[in-house]
């Protein structure tokens, strides 16, 4: 939408809106963007997924660069900053939390994000849901467990700020250690929640705040920490158990045996790998029989 801007002489002029993104179907714009992407793909300063290499051909590198530049234009950020801070997790693009906070603080619409911490006492015993592999259903099933938090302080964090020119406080949903345990973030293998609790609380509160008040800045993408904390409870194929593997491989194993029946003959015997039962015997060609030399009588 065009905006009316007053000038010093009280005259009103119409400011033209800034262009958002570029037109993929415009041959001129697309050709220009290809040259720009080729420049980025040849640089040593961009991450590996945007750089031309033996594992990353120029077509793929330029395609990644083009998507990153298009996103940068939409959110008004530097293309290099987007490339440095947009990471694919499980095949989906995600932001680093620091970049998301920096985008909010520099967009010009809000005052810098701040954080409020409240210590709510020791946790005690906390019930949470874990997901374990179920061989019967070949998927993950929910199992209720208990976390011993008698010596762990329950800390709550809220991200807040105000819009420029407004006194209305904008607060995120509260994030606490108890919530992190109940959601499975705190207890997940390799989680930073146990060693960097306050930092992770700020990252998650900032992500909640952005999703509520400025989702266009994150473009609907989660942060790296959110993707790492996600519990995958969808269908997941489980490898065959040892019993199933023996059953599937039955009648496929051949064992060669030498059976003496007065002749030097080799028989290939097919054995059931599960039960050990002999299924069939396949004779092979008789080996040439050589007679041992007998001692000649002495003269």
mmCIF file of N, CA, C and O in Angstrom, residues 169-234:
data_model
loop_
_atom_site.group_PDB
_atom_site.id
_atom_site.type_symbol
_atom_site.label_atom_id
_atom_site.label_comp_id
_atom_site.label_asym_id
_atom_site.label_seq_id
_atom_site.Cartn_x
_atom_site.Cartn_y
_atom_site.Cartn_z
ATOM 1 N N UNK A 169 2.368 -3.785 26.778
ATOM 2 C CA UNK A 169 3.367 -4.829 26.942
ATOM 3 C C UNK A 169 2.968 -6.064 26.138
ATOM 4 O O UNK A 169 1.829 -6.540 26.218
ATOM 5 N N UNK A 170 3.895 -6.582 25.373
ATOM 6 C CA UNK A 170 3.680 -7.792 24.584
ATOM 7 C C UNK A 170 4.512 -8.903 25.210
ATOM 8 O O UNK A 170 5.751 -8.849 25.175
ATOM 9 N N UNK A 171 3.848 -9.908 25.769
ATOM 10 C CA UNK A 171 4.534 -10.977 26.487
ATOM 11 C C UNK A 171 4.332 -12.313 25.800
ATOM 12 O O UNK A 171 3.273 -12.589 25.220
ATOM 13 N N UNK A 172 5.351 -13.141 25.883
ATOM 14 C CA UNK A 172 5.254 -14.489 25.337
ATOM 15 C C UNK A 172 4.561 -15.405 26.332
ATOM 16 O O UNK A 172 4.348 -15.043 27.496
ATOM 17 N N UNK A 173 4.209 -16.587 25.901
ATOM 18 C CA UNK A 173 3.726 -17.604 26.827
ATOM 19 C C UNK A 173 4.876 -18.000 27.749
ATOM 20 O O UNK A 173 6.032 -18.054 27.322
ATOM 21 N N UNK A 174 4.611 -18.263 29.028
ATOM 22 C CA UNK A 174 5.694 -18.628 29.947
ATOM 23 C C UNK A 174 6.303 -19.984 29.600
ATOM 24 O O UNK A 174 5.601 -20.915 29.219
ATOM 25 N N UNK A 175 7.610 -20.064 29.694
ATOM 26 C CA UNK A 175 8.352 -21.305 29.469
ATOM 27 C C UNK A 175 9.076 -21.635 30.765
ATOM 28 O O UNK A 175 9.766 -20.781 31.323
ATOM 29 N N UNK A 176 8.924 -22.849 31.243
ATOM 30 C CA UNK A 176 9.525 -23.236 32.519
ATOM 31 C C UNK A 176 10.269 -24.555 32.377
ATOM 32 O O UNK A 176 10.104 -25.285 31.394
ATOM 33 N N UNK A 177 11.078 -24.853 33.406
ATOM 34 C CA UNK A 177 11.787 -26.130 33.433
ATOM 35 C C UNK A 177 10.782 -27.272 33.523
ATOM 36 O O UNK A 177 10.958 -28.321 32.888
ATOM 37 N N UNK A 178 9.713 -27.076 34.298
ATOM 38 C CA UNK A 178 8.678 -28.113 34.399
ATOM 39 C C UNK A 178 8.069 -28.403 33.029
ATOM 40 O O UNK A 178 7.863 -29.570 32.657
ATOM 41 N N UNK A 179 7.798 -27.356 32.257
ATOM 42 C CA UNK A 179 7.245 -27.546 30.913
ATOM 43 C C UNK A 179 8.240 -28.285 30.026
ATOM 44 O O UNK A 179 7.850 -29.174 29.253
ATOM 45 N N UNK A 180 9.530 -27.937 30.147
ATOM 46 C CA UNK A 180 10.550 -28.602 29.336
ATOM 47 C C UNK A 180 10.615 -30.093 29.649
ATOM 48 O O UNK A 180 10.822 -30.917 28.749
ATOM 49 N N UNK A 181 10.427 -30.455 30.904
ATOM 50 C CA UNK A 181 10.432 -31.874 31.282
ATOM 51 C C UNK A 181 9.187 -32.566 30.754
ATOM 52 O O UNK A 181 9.250 -33.666 30.182
ATOM 53 N N UNK A 182 8.038 -31.944 30.923
ATOM 54 C CA UNK A 182 6.780 -32.554 30.494
ATOM 55 C C UNK A 182 6.729 -32.728 28.980
ATOM 56 O O UNK A 182 6.121 -33.678 28.482
ATOM 57 N N UNK A 183 7.376 -31.830 28.239
ATOM 58 C CA UNK A 183 7.396 -31.932 26.784
ATOM 59 C C UNK A 183 8.486 -32.859 26.274
ATOM 60 O O UNK A 183 8.553 -33.140 25.077
ATOM 61 N N UNK A 184 9.367 -33.318 27.170
ATOM 62 C CA UNK A 184 10.427 -34.226 26.768
ATOM 63 C C UNK A 184 11.693 -33.537 26.292
ATOM 64 O O UNK A 184 12.624 -34.195 25.842
ATOM 65 N N UNK A 185 11.749 -32.198 26.380
ATOM 66 C CA UNK A 185 12.945 -31.479 25.936
ATOM 67 C C UNK A 185 14.099 -31.694 26.909
ATOM 68 O O UNK A 185 15.239 -31.898 26.499
ATOM 69 N N UNK A 186 13.811 -31.627 28.196
ATOM 70 C CA UNK A 186 14.843 -31.663 29.237
ATOM 71 C C UNK A 186 15.512 -33.025 29.329
ATOM 72 O O UNK A 186 16.707 -33.126 29.608
ATOM 73 N N UNK A 187 14.752 -34.084 29.105
ATOM 74 C CA UNK A 187 15.261 -35.441 29.317
ATOM 75 C C UNK A 187 15.793 -36.092 28.051
ATOM 76 O O UNK A 187 16.265 -37.229 28.099
ATOM 77 N N UNK A 188 15.728 -35.411 26.926
ATOM 78 C CA UNK A 188 16.163 -36.005 25.674
ATOM 79 C C UNK A 188 17.678 -36.157 25.658
ATOM 80 O O UNK A 188 18.411 -35.311 26.185
ATOM 81 N N UNK A 189 18.179 -37.229 25.045
ATOM 82 C CA UNK A 189 19.614 -37.471 24.967
ATOM 83 C C UNK A 189 20.308 -36.331 24.231
ATOM 84 O O UNK A 189 19.875 -35.903 23.168
ATOM 85 N N UNK A 190 21.409 -35.849 24.822
ATOM 86 C CA UNK A 190 22.164 -34.772 24.205
ATOM 87 C C UNK A 190 21.553 -33.404 24.359
ATOM 88 O O UNK A 190 22.023 -32.444 23.740
ATOM 89 N N UNK A 191 20.501 -33.254 25.169
ATOM 90 C CA UNK A 191 19.824 -31.975 25.326
ATOM 91 C C UNK A 191 20.698 -30.986 26.093
ATOM 92 O O UNK A 191 21.425 -31.342 27.017
ATOM 93 N N UNK A 192 20.619 -29.711 25.699
ATOM 94 C CA UNK A 192 21.337 -28.640 26.386
ATOM 95 C C UNK A 192 20.534 -28.062 27.544
ATOM 96 O O UNK A 192 21.028 -27.183 28.257
ATOM 97 N N UNK A 193 19.323 -28.558 27.750
ATOM 98 C CA UNK A 193 18.471 -28.008 28.797
ATOM 99 C C UNK A 193 19.067 -28.223 30.188
ATOM 100 O O UNK A 193 18.875 -27.392 31.084
ATOM 101 N N UNK A 194 19.761 -29.313 30.395
ATOM 102 C CA UNK A 194 20.306 -29.590 31.719
ATOM 103 C C UNK A 194 21.569 -28.787 32.006
ATOM 104 O O UNK A 194 21.864 -28.496 33.168
ATOM 105 N N UNK A 195 22.331 -28.412 30.982
ATOM 106 C CA UNK A 195 23.586 -27.698 31.183
ATOM 107 C C UNK A 195 23.481 -26.206 30.900
ATOM 108 O O UNK A 195 24.285 -25.420 31.398
ATOM 109 N N UNK A 196 22.504 -25.793 30.057
ATOM 110 C CA UNK A 196 22.332 -24.380 29.703
ATOM 111 C C UNK A 196 20.866 -23.995 29.892
ATOM 112 O O UNK A 196 20.216 -23.499 28.980
ATOM 113 N N UNK A 197 20.373 -24.193 31.098
ATOM 114 C CA UNK A 197 18.931 -24.074 31.344
ATOM 115 C C UNK A 197 18.410 -22.679 31.047
ATOM 116 O O UNK A 197 17.432 -22.511 30.310
ATOM 117 N N UNK A 198 19.029 -21.652 31.603
ATOM 118 C CA UNK A 198 18.531 -20.283 31.413
ATOM 119 C C UNK A 198 18.626 -19.849 29.947
ATOM 120 O O UNK A 198 17.734 -19.176 29.435
ATOM 121 N N UNK A 199 19.716 -20.229 29.291
ATOM 122 C CA UNK A 199 19.870 -19.866 27.881
ATOM 123 C C UNK A 199 18.792 -20.511 27.036
ATOM 124 O O UNK A 199 18.205 -19.872 26.153
ATOM 125 N N UNK A 200 18.519 -21.790 27.282
ATOM 126 C CA UNK A 200 17.483 -22.483 26.518
ATOM 127 C C UNK A 200 16.101 -21.908 26.811
ATOM 128 O O UNK A 200 15.249 -21.825 25.923
ATOM 129 N N UNK A 201 15.871 -21.477 28.059
ATOM 130 C CA UNK A 201 14.600 -20.843 28.396
ATOM 131 C C UNK A 201 14.423 -19.544 27.605
ATOM 132 O O UNK A 201 13.332 -19.267 27.086
ATOM 133 N N UNK A 202 15.496 -18.754 27.477
ATOM 134 C CA UNK A 202 15.395 -17.505 26.714
ATOM 135 C C UNK A 202 15.159 -17.776 25.236
ATOM 136 O O UNK A 202 14.344 -17.109 24.586
ATOM 137 N N UNK A 203 15.877 -18.773 24.681
ATOM 138 C CA UNK A 203 15.690 -19.103 23.277
ATOM 139 C C UNK A 203 14.250 -19.513 22.987
ATOM 140 O O UNK A 203 13.645 -19.079 22.006
ATOM 141 N N UNK A 204 13.692 -20.372 23.855
ATOM 142 C CA UNK A 204 12.331 -20.859 23.614
ATOM 143 C C UNK A 204 11.296 -19.763 23.845
ATOM 144 O O UNK A 204 10.308 -19.674 23.096
ATOM 145 N N UNK A 205 11.515 -18.910 24.832
ATOM 146 C CA UNK A 205 10.585 -17.802 25.074
ATOM 147 C C UNK A 205 10.602 -16.826 23.900
ATOM 148 O O UNK A 205 9.555 -16.318 23.477
ATOM 149 N N UNK A 206 11.789 -16.545 23.337
ATOM 150 C CA UNK A 206 11.885 -15.652 22.183
ATOM 151 C C UNK A 206 11.179 -16.243 20.972
ATOM 152 O O UNK A 206 10.517 -15.530 20.206
ATOM 153 N N UNK A 207 11.304 -17.564 20.800
ATOM 154 C CA UNK A 207 10.619 -18.220 19.689
ATOM 155 C C UNK A 207 9.103 -18.143 19.864
ATOM 156 O O UNK A 207 8.370 -17.876 18.904
ATOM 157 N N UNK A 208 8.622 -18.360 21.091
ATOM 158 C CA UNK A 208 7.185 -18.246 21.371
ATOM 159 C C UNK A 208 6.702 -16.822 21.103
ATOM 160 O O UNK A 208 5.624 -16.611 20.538
ATOM 161 N N UNK A 209 7.501 -15.839 21.521
ATOM 162 C CA UNK A 209 7.098 -14.447 21.329
ATOM 163 C C UNK A 209 6.997 -14.119 19.832
ATOM 164 O O UNK A 209 6.028 -13.505 19.388
ATOM 165 N N UNK A 210 7.998 -14.527 19.067
ATOM 166 C CA UNK A 210 7.990 -14.233 17.633
ATOM 167 C C UNK A 210 6.819 -14.904 16.926
ATOM 168 O O UNK A 210 6.192 -14.309 16.041
ATOM 169 N N UNK A 211 6.516 -16.131 17.313
ATOM 170 C CA UNK A 211 5.387 -16.841 16.693
ATOM 171 C C UNK A 211 4.067 -16.141 16.980
ATOM 172 O O UNK A 211 3.137 -16.188 16.165
ATOM 173 N N UNK A 212 3.970 -15.468 18.142
ATOM 174 C CA UNK A 212 2.718 -14.824 18.530
ATOM 175 C C UNK A 212 2.575 -13.425 17.940
ATOM 176 O O UNK A 212 1.481 -13.034 17.516
ATOM 177 N N UNK A 213 3.659 -12.648 17.891
ATOM 178 C CA UNK A 213 3.550 -11.228 17.546
ATOM 179 C C UNK A 213 4.213 -10.850 16.212
ATOM 180 O O UNK A 213 3.883 -9.805 15.654
ATOM 181 N N UNK A 214 5.131 -11.649 15.717
ATOM 182 C CA UNK A 214 5.782 -11.307 14.445
ATOM 183 C C UNK A 214 6.112 -12.565 13.659
ATOM 184 O O UNK A 214 7.280 -12.817 13.340
ATOM 185 N N UNK A 215 5.112 -13.375 13.327
ATOM 186 C CA UNK A 215 5.400 -14.624 12.605
ATOM 187 C C UNK A 215 5.975 -14.394 11.217
ATOM 188 O O UNK A 215 6.626 -15.276 10.664
ATOM 189 N N UNK A 216 5.749 -13.198 10.658
ATOM 190 C CA UNK A 216 6.286 -12.937 9.327
ATOM 191 C C UNK A 216 7.810 -12.838 9.343
ATOM 192 O O UNK A 216 8.456 -13.033 8.304
ATOM 193 N N UNK A 217 8.396 -12.555 10.498
ATOM 194 C CA UNK A 217 9.852 -12.481 10.589
ATOM 195 C C UNK A 217 10.487 -13.865 10.538
ATOM 196 O O UNK A 217 11.567 -14.042 9.987
ATOM 197 N N UNK A 218 9.820 -14.835 11.126
ATOM 198 C CA UNK A 218 10.345 -16.207 11.089
ATOM 199 C C UNK A 218 9.808 -16.990 9.900
ATOM 200 O O UNK A 218 10.280 -18.103 9.624
ATOM 201 N N UNK A 219 8.808 -16.426 9.197
ATOM 202 C CA UNK A 219 8.190 -17.070 8.030
ATOM 203 C C UNK A 219 7.679 -18.467 8.369
ATOM 204 O O UNK A 219 7.703 -19.379 7.535
ATOM 205 N N UNK A 220 7.233 -18.642 9.613
ATOM 206 C CA UNK A 220 6.661 -19.924 10.015
ATOM 207 C C UNK A 220 7.673 -21.010 10.305
ATOM 208 O O UNK A 220 7.298 -22.139 10.617
ATOM 209 N N UNK A 221 8.965 -20.697 10.199
ATOM 210 C CA UNK A 221 9.995 -21.709 10.429
ATOM 211 C C UNK A 221 10.362 -21.765 11.908
ATOM 212 O O UNK A 221 10.458 -20.739 12.571
ATOM 213 N N UNK A 222 10.576 -22.972 12.407
ATOM 214 C CA UNK A 222 10.985 -23.167 13.793
ATOM 215 C C UNK A 222 12.476 -22.877 13.947
ATOM 216 O O UNK A 222 13.208 -22.768 12.975
ATOM 217 N N UNK A 223 12.907 -22.780 15.202
ATOM 218 C CA UNK A 223 14.326 -22.591 15.466
ATOM 219 C C UNK A 223 15.026 -23.946 15.487
ATOM 220 O O UNK A 223 14.391 -25.003 15.576
ATOM 221 N N UNK A 224 16.363 -23.899 15.427
ATOM 222 C CA UNK A 224 17.143 -25.128 15.466
ATOM 223 C C UNK A 224 16.864 -25.895 16.743
ATOM 224 O O UNK A 224 16.702 -27.118 16.741
ATOM 225 N N UNK A 225 16.798 -25.171 17.863
ATOM 226 C CA UNK A 225 16.567 -25.824 19.156
ATOM 227 C C UNK A 225 15.199 -26.488 19.209
ATOM 228 O O UNK A 225 15.049 -27.563 19.801
ATOM 229 N N UNK A 226 14.197 -25.882 18.589
ATOM 230 C CA UNK A 226 12.867 -26.487 18.577
ATOM 231 C C UNK A 226 12.865 -27.796 17.808
ATOM 232 O O UNK A 226 12.287 -28.791 18.253
ATOM 233 N N UNK A 227 13.496 -27.812 16.636
ATOM 234 C CA UNK A 227 13.548 -29.044 15.849
ATOM 235 C C UNK A 227 14.306 -30.143 16.589
ATOM 236 O O UNK A 227 13.944 -31.316 16.521
ATOM 237 N N UNK A 228 15.375 -29.767 17.285
ATOM 238 C CA UNK A 228 16.153 -30.760 18.019
ATOM 239 C C UNK A 228 15.372 -31.336 19.196
ATOM 240 O O UNK A 228 15.618 -32.464 19.615
ATOM 241 N N UNK A 229 14.435 -30.561 19.734
ATOM 242 C CA UNK A 229 13.657 -31.021 20.883
ATOM 243 C C UNK A 229 12.402 -31.784 20.495
ATOM 244 O O UNK A 229 11.752 -32.389 21.346
ATOM 245 N N UNK A 230 12.022 -31.738 19.216
ATOM 246 C CA UNK A 230 10.785 -32.377 18.779
ATOM 247 C C UNK A 230 10.880 -33.881 18.975
ATOM 248 O O UNK A 230 11.857 -34.516 18.607
ATOM 249 N N UNK A 231 9.835 -34.473 19.560
ATOM 250 C CA UNK A 231 9.745 -35.920 19.689
ATOM 251 C C UNK A 231 8.985 -36.456 18.492
ATOM 252 O O UNK A 231 7.833 -36.091 18.260
ATOM 253 N N UNK A 232 9.628 -37.303 17.703
ATOM 254 C CA UNK A 232 9.011 -37.864 16.503
ATOM 255 C C UNK A 232 8.167 -39.071 16.900
ATOM 256 O O UNK A 232 8.674 -40.147 17.169
ATOM 257 N N UNK A 233 6.845 -38.876 16.946
ATOM 258 C CA UNK A 233 5.952 -39.961 17.350
ATOM 259 C C UNK A 233 5.191 -40.529 16.163
ATOM 260 O O UNK A 233 4.295 -41.339 16.334
ATOM 261 N N UNK A 234 5.533 -40.090 14.958
ATOM 262 C CA UNK A 234 4.858 -40.623 13.790
ATOM 263 C C UNK A 234 5.356 -42.029 13.497
ATOM 264 O O UNK A 234 6.270 -42.537 14.119
#
